[in-house]
CSV table of C-alpha atoms and ligand atoms in Angstrom, one decimal:
chain,number,residue,atom,x,y,z
Z,1,UNK,CA,180.9,64.4,125.7
Z,2,UNK,CA,180.4,61.6,129.6
Z,3,UNK,CA,183.5,62.4,132.3
Z,4,UNK,CA,184.5,60.0,134.9
Z,5,UNK,CA,183.5,62.7,136.9
Z,6,UNK,CA,179.9,62.6,135.5
Z,7,UNK,CA,179.7,58.9,135.7
Z,8,UNK,CA,180.1,59.4,139.5
Z,9,UNK,CA,177.8,61.7,140.3
Z,10,UNK,CA,175.2,59.5,138.4
Z,11,UNK,CA,176.2,56.6,140.5
Z,12,UNK,CA,174.0,58.5,143.1
Z,13,UNK,CA,170.6,59.1,141.2
Z,14,UNK,CA,167.7,57.1,139.9
Z,15,UNK,CA,167.5,56.4,137.1
Z,16,UNK,CA,166.7,57.0,134.0
Z,17,UNK,CA,167.6,60.6,133.5
Z,18,UNK,CA,168.8,62.8,130.1
Z,19,UNK,CA,173.1,64.8,131.1
Z,20,UNK,CA,173.2,67.5,129.5
Z,21,UNK,CA,176.6,69.0,128.6
Z,22,UNK,CA,175.5,72.6,127.9
Z,23,UNK,CA,179.3,73.7,128.5
Z,24,UNK,CA,179.8,72.0,125.2
Z,25,UNK,CA,176.0,73.1,123.4
Z,26,UNK,CA,177.4,77.3,124.4
Z,27,UNK,CA,180.5,76.6,122.6
Z,28,UNK,CA,178.7,74.9,119.8
Z,29,UNK,CA,176.1,78.0,119.3
Z,30,UNK,CA,178.9,80.2,119.6
Z,31,UNK,CA,180.2,79.1,116.5
Z,32,UNK,CA,177.5,77.9,114.6
Z,33,UNK,CA,176.7,81.4,115.3
Z,34,UNK,CA,180.6,83.3,114.3
Z,35,UNK,CA,180.3,81.3,111.6
Z,36,UNK,CA,176.3,82.0,110.2
Z,37,UNK,CA,177.0,86.2,111.3
Z,38,UNK,CA,180.3,86.1,109.2
Z,39,UNK,CA,177.4,85.5,106.2
Z,40,UNK,CA,175.3,87.6,108.2
Z,41,UNK,CA,172.6,85.1,108.0
Z,42,UNK,CA,170.5,84.6,110.3
Z,43,UNK,CA,169.0,82.0,112.6
Z,44,UNK,CA,166.6,80.6,113.8
Z,45,UNK,CA,166.7,77.2,116.8
Z,46,UNK,CA,163.5,75.3,116.7
Z,47,UNK,CA,162.4,74.3,119.6
Z,48,UNK,CA,161.4,70.7,119.0
Z,49,UNK,CA,164.5,69.1,119.2
Z,50,UNK,CA,164.7,70.7,122.8
Z,51,UNK,CA,162.3,73.1,124.6
Z,52,UNK,CA,164.2,72.3,128.2
Z,53,UNK,CA,164.1,76.0,129.0
Z,54,UNK,CA,168.1,75.3,129.9
Z,55,UNK,CA,168.5,74.5,126.9
Z,56,UNK,CA,167.0,77.4,125.5
Z,57,UNK,CA,168.7,79.8,127.6
Z,58,UNK,CA,171.7,78.8,125.8
Z,59,UNK,CA,170.2,79.6,122.3
Z,60,UNK,CA,169.1,83.0,123.5
Z,61,UNK,CA,171.9,83.8,125.2
Z,62,UNK,CA,174.3,84.3,121.7
Z,63,UNK,CA,171.5,85.7,119.5
Z,64,UNK,CA,169.6,82.8,118.0
Z,65,UNK,CA,165.7,83.0,117.3
Z,66,UNK,CA,163.5,80.7,117.7
Z,67,UNK,CA,161.6,78.3,115.0
Z,68,UNK,CA,158.1,76.7,116.4
Z,69,UNK,CA,155.6,74.3,115.5
Z,70,UNK,CA,152.4,75.2,117.9
Z,71,UNK,CA,151.3,77.8,120.2
Z,72,UNK,CA,153.2,76.3,123.5
Z,73,UNK,CA,156.3,76.8,121.9
Z,74,UNK,CA,156.0,80.7,120.3
Z,75,UNK,CA,155.0,80.7,124.7
Z,76,UNK,CA,157.7,79.1,125.8
Z,77,UNK,CA,159.7,80.9,123.3
Z,78,UNK,CA,159.1,84.3,124.1
Z,79,UNK,CA,159.4,82.8,128.3
Z,80,UNK,CA,162.9,81.8,127.1
Z,81,UNK,CA,163.4,85.2,126.2
Z,82,UNK,CA,163.2,85.1,122.7
Z,83,UNK,CA,162.4,88.5,120.9
Z,84,UNK,CA,159.1,88.4,119.0
Z,85,UNK,CA,160.3,89.1,115.6
Z,86,UNK,CA,162.6,86.8,115.8
Z,87,UNK,CA,159.9,83.1,116.2
Z,88,UNK,CA,158.9,81.9,113.4
Z,89,UNK,CA,155.6,79.6,113.4
Z,90,UNK,CA,155.3,76.8,110.6
Z,91,UNK,CA,152.5,73.9,111.0
Z,92,UNK,CA,149.9,72.7,108.4
Z,93,UNK,CA,147.3,72.5,112.1
Z,94,UNK,CA,147.5,75.9,113.4
Z,95,UNK,CA,144.4,76.9,115.9
Z,96,UNK,CA,142.5,80.2,115.5
Z,97,UNK,CA,144.1,81.0,119.1
Z,98,UNK,CA,147.4,80.0,117.9
Z,99,UNK,CA,146.9,82.2,114.6
Z,100,UNK,CA,145.7,85.3,117.0
Z,101,UNK,CA,148.7,84.3,120.0
Z,102,UNK,CA,150.9,84.9,116.6
Z,103,UNK,CA,149.2,88.4,115.6
Z,104,UNK,CA,148.9,89.4,118.3
Z,105,UNK,CA,153.2,89.1,120.1
Z,106,UNK,CA,153.6,90.4,116.5
Z,107,UNK,CA,155.9,87.5,115.4
Z,108,UNK,CA,158.9,87.9,113.0
Z,109,UNK,CA,156.6,85.4,110.1
Z,110,UNK,CA,154.1,82.9,110.2
Z,111,UNK,CA,154.8,80.6,107.8
Z,112,UNK,CA,152.1,80.0,105.7
Z,113,UNK,CA,151.2,76.3,104.7
Z,114,UNK,CA,147.2,76.5,102.3
Z,115,UNK,CA,145.6,78.5,101.2
Z,116,UNK,CA,142.7,77.1,103.3
Z,117,UNK,CA,145.0,78.8,106.4
Z,118,UNK,CA,145.7,82.0,104.0
Z,119,UNK,CA,141.9,82.3,105.0
Z,120,UNK,CA,142.1,82.2,108.3
Z,121,UNK,CA,146.1,84.0,109.0
Z,122,UNK,CA,143.9,86.9,106.7
Z,123,UNK,CA,139.8,87.5,108.6
Z,124,UNK,CA,141.7,87.4,111.8
Z,125,UNK,CA,144.2,90.1,111.1
Z,126,UNK,CA,141.4,92.2,110.0
Z,127,UNK,CA,139.2,91.2,112.7
Z,128,UNK,CA,141.9,92.5,115.4
Z,129,UNK,CA,142.9,95.4,113.3
Z,130,UNK,CA,146.2,94.3,112.6
Z,131,UNK,CA,148.7,93.1,109.7
Z,132,UNK,CA,149.7,89.6,109.6
Z,133,UNK,CA,153.5,88.7,108.0
Z,134,UNK,CA,153.9,85.7,106.1
Z,135,UNK,CA,156.4,83.2,104.6
Z,136,UNK,CA,154.6,81.1,102.6
Z,137,UNK,CA,156.1,77.8,103.1
Z,138,UNK,CA,156.0,76.6,99.2
Z,139,UNK,CA,156.7,72.6,98.9
Z,140,UNK,CA,160.3,72.7,96.8
Z,141,UNK,CA,159.4,68.9,95.5
Z,142,UNK,CA,163.5,68.2,96.4
Z,143,UNK,CA,163.4,63.7,97.4
Z,144,UNK,CA,165.9,64.2,100.7
Z,145,UNK,CA,167.2,61.4,101.6
Z,146,UNK,CA,166.3,60.8,104.2
Z,147,UNK,CA,163.6,57.9,106.6
Z,148,UNK,CA,160.3,58.6,105.0
Z,149,UNK,CA,159.3,59.9,107.9
Z,150,UNK,CA,161.1,62.5,108.7
Z,151,UNK,CA,160.5,63.9,104.5
Z,152,UNK,CA,159.0,66.9,104.3
Z,153,UNK,CA,159.4,68.9,100.7
Z,154,UNK,CA,157.9,65.8,98.5
Z,155,UNK,CA,154.2,66.8,96.3
Z,156,UNK,CA,153.0,63.6,98.4
Z,157,UNK,CA,154.0,65.1,101.9
Z,158,UNK,CA,151.5,67.3,103.7
Z,159,UNK,CA,153.2,70.3,104.2
Z,160,UNK,CA,153.6,73.4,102.4
Z,161,UNK,CA,152.0,75.3,99.7
Z,162,UNK,CA,153.1,72.9,96.1
Z,163,UNK,CA,153.7,74.7,92.5
Z,164,UNK,CA,150.6,74.2,91.0
Z,165,UNK,CA,148.6,76.5,93.7
Z,166,UNK,CA,151.1,79.8,93.0
Z,167,UNK,CA,149.2,81.2,90.5
Z,168,UNK,CA,145.6,81.5,93.0
Z,169,UNK,CA,148.0,82.1,96.1
Z,170,UNK,CA,149.0,85.5,93.9
Z,171,UNK,CA,145.6,86.5,93.6
Z,172,UNK,CA,144.7,85.7,97.2
Z,173,UNK,CA,147.8,87.6,98.2
Z,174,UNK,CA,146.4,90.5,95.9
Z,175,UNK,CA,142.9,90.3,97.1
Z,176,UNK,CA,142.7,89.2,100.6
Z,177,UNK,CA,143.8,92.4,103.9
Z,178,UNK,CA,145.2,91.7,106.6
Z,179,UNK,CA,148.2,90.3,105.8
Z,180,UNK,CA,151.7,91.8,104.6
Z,181,UNK,CA,154.0,88.5,102.7
Z,182,UNK,CA,157.5,89.0,103.4
Z,183,UNK,CA,159.2,85.9,102.2
Z,184,UNK,CA,159.1,82.6,101.2
Z,185,UNK,CA,160.3,78.6,103.5
Z,186,UNK,CA,161.2,75.8,102.5
Z,187,UNK,CA,161.8,73.4,105.6
Z,188,UNK,CA,162.3,69.5,103.4
Z,189,UNK,CA,163.0,66.5,106.1
Z,190,UNK,CA,165.4,66.4,108.8
Z,191,UNK,CA,168.4,64.1,109.4
Z,192,UNK,CA,169.4,65.1,106.1
Z,193,UNK,CA,173.7,63.6,105.4
Z,194,UNK,CA,175.0,65.0,102.7
Z,195,UNK,CA,174.3,68.1,101.0
Z,196,UNK,CA,173.3,67.6,97.6
Z,197,UNK,CA,169.2,67.9,98.6
Z,198,UNK,CA,170.3,71.0,99.8
Z,199,UNK,CA,172.3,71.8,96.8
Z,200,UNK,CA,168.6,70.9,94.8
Z,201,UNK,CA,166.9,72.9,96.7
Z,202,UNK,CA,168.6,76.1,96.5
Z,203,UNK,CA,167.9,75.1,92.5
Z,204,UNK,CA,164.1,75.7,93.6
Z,205,UNK,CA,164.5,78.6,95.2
Z,206,UNK,CA,165.9,80.4,92.6
Z,207,UNK,CA,163.6,79.1,90.8
Z,208,UNK,CA,160.1,80.3,93.2
Z,209,UNK,CA,162.3,83.7,93.9
Z,210,UNK,CA,162.6,84.4,89.8
Z,211,UNK,CA,158.2,83.4,89.9
Z,212,UNK,CA,157.5,86.0,92.4
Z,213,UNK,CA,159.5,88.4,90.9
Z,214,UNK,CA,157.9,88.6,87.1
Z,215,UNK,CA,154.9,88.9,89.4
Z,216,UNK,CA,156.2,92.2,90.8
Z,217,UNK,CA,156.4,90.6,94.9
Z,218,UNK,CA,159.1,92.3,96.9
Z,219,UNK,CA,160.4,89.2,99.5
Z,220,UNK,CA,162.6,90.3,102.2
Z,221,UNK,CA,163.9,86.8,103.4
Z,222,UNK,CA,164.0,83.5,102.7
Z,223,UNK,CA,163.7,81.0,104.9
Z,224,UNK,CA,166.0,77.4,104.2
Z,225,UNK,CA,164.7,75.8,107.2
Z,226,UNK,CA,165.8,72.9,108.8
Z,227,UNK,CA,167.2,69.7,108.5
Z,228,UNK,CA,171.3,69.2,108.5
Z,229,UNK,CA,172.4,65.3,109.9
Z,230,UNK,CA,174.9,64.4,112.3
Z,231,UNK,CA,177.0,61.8,112.1
Z,232,UNK,CA,174.7,59.5,115.3
Z,233,UNK,CA,178.3,56.6,114.5
Z,234,UNK,CA,180.6,59.0,116.5
Z,235,UNK,CA,179.3,61.1,119.6
Z,236,UNK,CA,182.5,62.7,121.4
Z,237,UNK,CA,183.0,64.1,117.9
Z,238,UNK,CA,181.6,67.6,116.6
Z,239,UNK,CA,181.3,68.8,113.5
Z,240,UNK,CA,181.5,72.6,113.8
Z,241,UNK,CA,182.9,71.7,109.9
Z,242,UNK,CA,179.7,71.3,108.9
Z,243,UNK,CA,178.3,73.7,109.5
Z,244,UNK,CA,180.3,76.0,107.5
Z,245,UNK,CA,179.9,73.2,104.2
Z,246,UNK,CA,176.0,73.6,104.6
Z,247,UNK,CA,176.3,77.4,105.2
Z,248,UNK,CA,178.6,78.1,102.2
Z,249,UNK,CA,176.7,75.6,100.0
Z,250,UNK,CA,173.8,77.9,99.8
Z,251,UNK,CA,176.3,80.9,100.1
Z,252,UNK,CA,177.5,79.7,96.8
Z,253,UNK,CA,174.0,77.8,94.9
Z,254,UNK,CA,171.6,80.6,96.5
Z,255,UNK,CA,170.5,84.0,94.1
Z,256,UNK,CA,169.6,86.2,97.0
Z,257,UNK,CA,167.9,89.1,95.4
Z,258,UNK,CA,169.8,93.1,97.3
Z,259,UNK,CA,168.8,93.7,100.9
Z,260,UNK,CA,167.2,90.7,100.7
Z,261,UNK,CA,167.7,87.9,104.0
Z,262,UNK,CA,168.8,84.7,104.1
Z,263,UNK,CA,167.1,82.8,107.7
Z,264,UNK,CA,167.9,79.0,108.7
Z,265,UNK,CA,166.0,76.7,111.1
Z,266,UNK,CA,167.9,74.2,112.7
Z,267,UNK,CA,167.2,71.8,115.6
Z,268,UNK,CA,168.6,68.2,115.0
Z,269,UNK,CA,172.2,69.7,114.6
Z,270,UNK,CA,172.3,71.8,117.7
Z,271,UNK,CA,171.8,69.8,120.4
Z,272,UNK,CA,172.2,66.0,119.4
Z,273,UNK,CA,175.3,66.4,120.3
Z,274,UNK,CA,174.9,67.6,124.3
Z,275,UNK,CA,172.6,64.8,125.4
Z,276,UNK,CA,171.8,61.3,126.4
Z,277,UNK,CA,169.9,59.5,127.5
Z,278,UNK,CA,171.7,57.1,131.0
Z,279,UNK,CA,170.1,54.2,132.3
Z,280,UNK,CA,170.7,50.8,134.2
Z,281,UNK,CA,170.6,47.5,133.1
Z,282,UNK,CA,168.4,45.8,134.8
Z,283,UNK,CA,168.3,41.9,133.9
Z,284,UNK,CA,170.0,40.0,131.7
Z,285,UNK,CA,167.9,37.5,130.5
Z,286,UNK,CA,169.3,34.8,128.5
Z,287,UNK,CA,168.7,34.3,125.4
Z,288,UNK,CA,169.1,31.1,122.6
Z,289,UNK,CA,171.1,33.3,119.7
Z,290,UNK,CA,171.2,36.9,122.0
Z,291,UNK,CA,171.1,37.7,125.1
Z,292,UNK,CA,168.7,41.0,125.7
Z,293,UNK,CA,169.9,43.4,127.8
Z,294,UNK,CA,166.9,44.7,129.5
Z,295,UNK,CA,167.3,48.6,130.9
Z,296,UNK,CA,165.5,51.2,133.3
Z,297,UNK,CA,164.4,53.2,129.6
Z,298,UNK,CA,162.8,52.1,126.9
Z,299,UNK,CA,160.6,53.9,124.3
Z,300,UNK,CA,158.9,55.9,126.6
Z,301,UNK,CA,162.1,57.6,127.0
Z,302,UNK,CA,163.6,57.6,123.9
Z,303,UNK,CA,161.1,57.1,121.0
Z,304,UNK,CA,163.4,57.1,117.7
Z,305,UNK,CA,164.3,54.3,117.9
Z,306,UNK,CA,161.3,52.8,117.4
Z,307,UNK,CA,159.7,55.2,115.6
Z,308,UNK,CA,161.7,55.6,112.2
Z,309,UNK,CA,164.8,52.3,113.3
Z,310,UNK,CA,167.2,55.5,114.3
Z,311,UNK,CA,170.9,54.2,116.1
Z,312,UNK,CA,172.2,55.6,118.7
Z,313,UNK,CA,175.8,54.6,120.0
Z,314,UNK,CA,175.2,52.9,123.1
Z,315,UNK,CA,178.0,52.6,125.9
Z,316,UNK,CA,178.2,50.5,129.0
Z,317,UNK,CA,180.2,53.0,131.6
Z,318,UNK,CA,180.6,51.2,134.7
Z,319,UNK,CA,182.1,48.5,131.9
Z,320,UNK,CA,184.5,50.3,129.5
Z,321,UNK,CA,187.6,49.5,129.9
Z,322,UNK,CA,186.9,45.3,128.6
Z,323,UNK,CA,188.5,44.2,125.9
Z,324,UNK,CA,186.2,41.2,125.6
Z,325,UNK,CA,182.8,42.1,123.4
Z,326,UNK,CA,179.3,39.6,123.8
Z,327,UNK,CA,176.3,40.5,121.6
Z,328,UNK,CA,173.5,42.1,123.6
Z,329,UNK,CA,169.4,42.9,121.9
Z,330,UNK,CA,169.0,46.1,124.5
Z,331,UNK,CA,165.4,46.3,125.1
Z,332,UNK,CA,163.3,48.8,127.3
Z,333,UNK,CA,161.1,47.2,129.8
Z,334,UNK,CA,157.7,48.9,128.0
Z,335,UNK,CA,155.3,46.4,126.6
Z,336,UNK,CA,155.9,47.1,123.2
Z,337,UNK,CA,158.1,44.7,119.9
Z,338,UNK,CA,159.4,47.6,118.9
Z,339,UNK,CA,161.0,48.9,122.6
Z,340,UNK,CA,164.0,48.0,121.4
Z,341,UNK,CA,167.5,50.0,121.1
Z,342,UNK,CA,169.0,47.9,119.2
Z,343,UNK,CA,169.5,44.1,117.8
Z,344,UNK,CA,173.5,42.3,117.7
Z,345,UNK,CA,174.9,45.8,120.2
Z,346,UNK,CA,178.8,44.8,121.1
Z,347,UNK,CA,178.9,45.5,125.1
Z,348,UNK,CA,182.1,44.8,127.3
Z,349,UNK,CA,180.2,42.6,129.2
Z,350,UNK,CA,177.1,44.2,131.1
Z,351,UNK,CA,175.5,43.7,134.4
Z,352,UNK,CA,173.0,43.7,136.1
Z,353,UNK,CA,173.4,47.9,138.0
Z,354,UNK,CA,175.1,48.9,135.0
Z,355,UNK,CA,175.1,52.2,133.9
Z,356,UNK,CA,174.4,52.4,130.1
Z,357,UNK,CA,174.3,55.5,128.3
Z,358,UNK,CA,172.7,55.6,124.8
Z,359,UNK,CA,174.1,58.7,122.8
Z,360,UNK,CA,173.9,61.4,121.2
Z,361,UNK,CA,170.0,62.2,122.6
Z,362,UNK,CA,169.8,65.7,123.1
Z,363,UNK,CA,167.5,66.4,119.5
Z,364,UNK,CA,164.3,64.5,119.9
Z,365,UNK,CA,164.4,62.6,122.2
Z,366,UNK,CA,163.7,63.4,126.3
Z,367,UNK,CA,160.6,66.0,123.6
Z,368,UNK,CA,159.4,62.6,122.1
Z,369,UNK,CA,159.4,61.2,125.9
Z,370,UNK,CA,155.3,60.0,126.9
Z,371,UNK,CA,154.1,58.5,129.9
Z,372,UNK,CA,152.8,55.5,128.3
Z,373,UNK,CA,152.6,53.2,130.6
Z,374,UNK,CA,152.3,56.2,133.1
Z,375,UNK,CA,156.2,56.1,133.7
Z,376,UNK,CA,158.4,59.1,134.7
Z,377,UNK,CA,161.5,60.2,133.9
Z,378,UNK,CA,163.5,61.4,136.6
Z,379,UNK,CA,165.2,65.5,136.7
Z,380,UNK,CA,168.2,65.6,134.2
Z,381,UNK,CA,172.1,66.1,135.4
Z,382,UNK,CA,173.3,69.5,133.9
Z,383,UNK,CA,176.7,70.0,133.2
Z,384,UNK,CA,178.8,73.7,132.5
A,1,PLP,C1,161.6,70.5,112.6
A,1,PLP,C2,161.8,72.0,112.4
A,1,PLP,C3,163.5,72.1,112.1
A,1,PLP,C4,164.2,71.7,112.3
A,1,PLP,O1,164.5,70.6,111.7
A,1,PLP,P1,166.0,70.3,112.3
A,1,PLP,O2,166.5,68.6,111.4
A,1,PLP,O3,165.6,69.7,113.8
A,1,PLP,O4,167.1,71.2,112.0
A,1,PLP,C5,163.1,73.5,111.0
A,1,PLP,N1,162.0,74.4,110.7
A,1,PLP,C6,160.7,73.1,110.1
A,1,PLP,C7,159.3,74.3,110.3
A,1,PLP,C8,161.3,71.6,112.0
A,1,PLP,O5,158.6,72.1,111.5
């Protein structure tokens, strides 16, 4: 949420910067945690969506676990105060150093994505005289119906272990030392906007559970991953009820075994709403068909539109009253034609110096920023 007081404070600041509403984030985190706890579910926050210490603090205080995809994220999670036995670590390309860190810190699980990785984890644990807790990340071959760059649960994707490899994995699990299989892990993609893929996922998890129990493996936890989408059209509406529907889908369709825990790893749905990218209009450049609104923020601050053709709502904070709308191609200053936030965007008239907000950029915004063109973000503005 952006208030009038926020806009006043923005005026005195250099742009571009991220604005975070920590009060709103805290309220959502509490709601989600209540919803999860009422079902005895465990939610890990996926750090890669936004690893700002102030954001991590909210999730630590509300008792979330952490979901990490690099050794640096595992370290950031530990520094932020997440308990090591609440940290899950996934990724197709874990380095030896990253594996060693996870083993030494005794994290909740290394989510193993290949047979090759399983062998490396085993040998590194054995040489340290330790046992690594692992979960197998299985590729369920479920279509997430999302942008193809953020689909992860199809056979053609690089993630996870496929069904045809399971017999070999089971043999290895019986023979390898230094590993303890504790869970089965799934994560089928991101920005999943209806529950159908999750319903299909439940069916696949039930199937895999049966295969493992038929072969005498005891599975302590299921980790169903993240991927719950948000409605980027409605930056001012917090849809806490989406979490309720999401959890109850699993409630209804997933067949948990007695004593088995169910874990989730949510990123986007938790933090997308709490952030906005605040920029200034540098120029309104006349075009033949559409004028260009050239901002001082670009793909270096927010790459989602350039990378995934993602939509973000754009607002002129300096001229929000005017009912008369003009059409603009809203672009950044970076030397790439993909450096665009939207074509033919209808906005109240924009003038040089106006504050322009790109909304709902709390997830995969600042965490994906780069300094291409040697560009530099200003420090964020926090509310609450
Ligand atoms: C990125 C990621 C998540 C979080 O995905 P969201 O779409 O942000 O909820 C969860 N688990 C794994 C393994 C991931 O890589």
